[in-house]
XYZ file of C-alpha atoms in Angstrom:
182
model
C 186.944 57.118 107.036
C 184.195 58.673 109.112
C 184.509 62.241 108.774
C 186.362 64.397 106.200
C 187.504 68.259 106.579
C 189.172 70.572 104.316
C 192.478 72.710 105.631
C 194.375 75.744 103.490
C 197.529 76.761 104.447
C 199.167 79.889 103.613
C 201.788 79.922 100.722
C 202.686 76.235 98.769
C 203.791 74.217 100.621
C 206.540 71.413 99.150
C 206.411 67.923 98.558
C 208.998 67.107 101.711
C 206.934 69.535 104.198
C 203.831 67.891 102.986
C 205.260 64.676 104.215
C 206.409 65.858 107.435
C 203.214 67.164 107.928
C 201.353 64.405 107.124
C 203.580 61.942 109.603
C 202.725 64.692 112.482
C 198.970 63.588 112.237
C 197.551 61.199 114.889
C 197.474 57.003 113.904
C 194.328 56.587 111.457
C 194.003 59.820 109.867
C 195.595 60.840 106.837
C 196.163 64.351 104.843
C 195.934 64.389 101.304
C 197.381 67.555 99.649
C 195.620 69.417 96.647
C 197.761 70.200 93.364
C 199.293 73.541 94.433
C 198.352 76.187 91.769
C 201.265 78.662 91.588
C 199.064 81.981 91.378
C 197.330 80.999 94.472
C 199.819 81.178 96.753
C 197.779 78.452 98.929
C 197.954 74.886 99.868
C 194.772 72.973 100.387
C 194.167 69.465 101.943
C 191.518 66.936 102.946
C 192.130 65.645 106.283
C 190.088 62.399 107.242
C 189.682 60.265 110.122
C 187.875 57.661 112.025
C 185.028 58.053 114.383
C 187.550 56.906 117.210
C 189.213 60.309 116.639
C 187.867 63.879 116.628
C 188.503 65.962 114.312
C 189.858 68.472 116.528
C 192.756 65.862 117.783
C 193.779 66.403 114.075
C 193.401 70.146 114.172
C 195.696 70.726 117.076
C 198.564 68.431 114.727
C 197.901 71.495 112.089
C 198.590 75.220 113.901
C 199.216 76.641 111.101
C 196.514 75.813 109.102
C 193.085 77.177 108.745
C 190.603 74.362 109.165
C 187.069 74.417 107.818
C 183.938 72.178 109.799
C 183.150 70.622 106.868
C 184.519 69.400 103.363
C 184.818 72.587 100.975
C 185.615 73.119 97.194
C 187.789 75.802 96.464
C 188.426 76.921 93.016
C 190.849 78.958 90.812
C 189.013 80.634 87.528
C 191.483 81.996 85.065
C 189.600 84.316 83.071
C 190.271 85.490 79.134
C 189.853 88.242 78.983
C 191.768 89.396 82.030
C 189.366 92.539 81.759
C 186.538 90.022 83.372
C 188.488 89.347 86.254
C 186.995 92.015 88.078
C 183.767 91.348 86.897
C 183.553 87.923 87.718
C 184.400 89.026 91.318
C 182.096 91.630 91.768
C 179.435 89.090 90.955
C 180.512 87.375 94.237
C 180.899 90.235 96.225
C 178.935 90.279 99.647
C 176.488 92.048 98.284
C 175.897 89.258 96.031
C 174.889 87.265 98.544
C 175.545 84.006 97.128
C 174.404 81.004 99.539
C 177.906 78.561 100.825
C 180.482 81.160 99.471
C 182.719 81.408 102.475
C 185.548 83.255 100.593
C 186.484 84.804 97.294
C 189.552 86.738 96.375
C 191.417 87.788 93.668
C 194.884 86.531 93.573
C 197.358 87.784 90.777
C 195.235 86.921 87.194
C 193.269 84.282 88.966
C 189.715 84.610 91.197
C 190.119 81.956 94.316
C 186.345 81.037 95.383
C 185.870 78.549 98.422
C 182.071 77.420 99.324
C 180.211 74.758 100.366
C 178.865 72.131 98.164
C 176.705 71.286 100.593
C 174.665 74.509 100.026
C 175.940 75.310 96.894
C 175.957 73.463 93.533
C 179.690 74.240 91.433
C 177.247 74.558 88.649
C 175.687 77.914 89.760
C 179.121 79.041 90.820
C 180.745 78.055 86.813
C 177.509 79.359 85.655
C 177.422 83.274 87.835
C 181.094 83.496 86.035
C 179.814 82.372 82.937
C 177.190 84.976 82.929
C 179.811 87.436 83.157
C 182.564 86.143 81.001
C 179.503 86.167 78.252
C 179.891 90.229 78.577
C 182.945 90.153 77.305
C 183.207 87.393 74.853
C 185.503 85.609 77.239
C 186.150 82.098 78.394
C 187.348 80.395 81.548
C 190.208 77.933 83.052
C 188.962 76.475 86.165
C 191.606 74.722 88.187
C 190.251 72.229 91.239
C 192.806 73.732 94.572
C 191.673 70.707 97.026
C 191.015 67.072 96.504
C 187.537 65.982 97.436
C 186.034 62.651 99.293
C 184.000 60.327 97.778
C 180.615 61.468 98.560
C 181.499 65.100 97.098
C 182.822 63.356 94.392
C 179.684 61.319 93.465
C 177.007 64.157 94.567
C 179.376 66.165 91.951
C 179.093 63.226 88.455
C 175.516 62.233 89.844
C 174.086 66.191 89.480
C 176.418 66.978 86.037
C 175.749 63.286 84.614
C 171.855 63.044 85.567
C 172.432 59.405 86.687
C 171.445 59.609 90.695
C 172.628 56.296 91.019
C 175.849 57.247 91.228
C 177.019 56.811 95.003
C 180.233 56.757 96.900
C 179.544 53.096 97.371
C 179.934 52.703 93.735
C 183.233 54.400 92.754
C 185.634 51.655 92.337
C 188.441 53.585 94.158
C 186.225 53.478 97.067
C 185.432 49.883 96.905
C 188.763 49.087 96.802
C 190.090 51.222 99.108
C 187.900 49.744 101.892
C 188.503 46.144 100.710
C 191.984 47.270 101.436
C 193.387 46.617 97.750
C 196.552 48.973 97.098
């Protein structure tokens, strides 16, 4: 795949709509659907496609989604104590002015963040929360909402395992998926 986008739809979306959706796509891209979280009350996916087709061909297949330029990470954090909910999203408010955070809401107990890892690290988002959760002697859940390509992936393990060798072209999923190996 040549390019790689992340779309949210409103609401969770089913196993037999994801399907249908999917098969509505243009030939040679593909949609791969994000563990729905049930407090989020959204469905995320990671739509990817060859050069030979733009990646707005693919958007007009999806009306009702919302469709980011570029590959996101979106994230649920669970706080304990709930107190630190609010907390935790105050420190993201726009005010806060933290670089790549296109979006952060509260949602039920949880706080939904989306950004861009490209201008972000999920480090300093893990560690803002952290900072407050420390106020109130809490801890964290942190639930993953979409699924990620390969190059997220490996900028992701090389940055948290300090081994910059670590490259999409060196995840064995990858390998095999382009050797064609099911």
């Amino acid at each position: 795949m040549n390019w790689a986008r992340t779309v949210r739809f409103d609401g969770t979306i089913g196993g037999v709509t994801q399907r249908k959706i999917s098969a509505s796509l243009p030939g040679g891209s593909s949609l791969q659907f994000g563990a729905p979280h049930p407090a989020a009350g959204r469905t995320y996916g990671l739509v990817q496609g060859p050069a030979s087709i733009e990646p707005t061909e693919v958007a007009q297949a999806l009306p009702g989604a919302r469709w980011y330029e570029e590959t996101i990470i979106a994230l649920a954090i669970e706080p304990t104590p709930a107190d630190a909910l609010h907390a935790i999203a105050g420190a993201f408010s726009a005010d806060a002015g933290v670089a790549g955070v296109l979006e952060c809401t509260v949602l039920a107990d949880i706080f939904v963040i989306e950004f861009e890892p490209a201008r972000t690290m999920p480090s300093l988002i893990l560690n803002i929360a952290d900072v407050e959760l420390r106020r109130f002697h809490g801890y964290r859940k942190v639930t993953l909402l979409n699924p990620l390509p390969a190059d997220i992936l490996a900028q992701i393990a090389a940055s948290g395992l300090q081994a910059s060798e670590i490259a999409p072209d060196r995840i064995l999923e990858t390998l095999l998926e382009q050797s064609g190996v099911e």
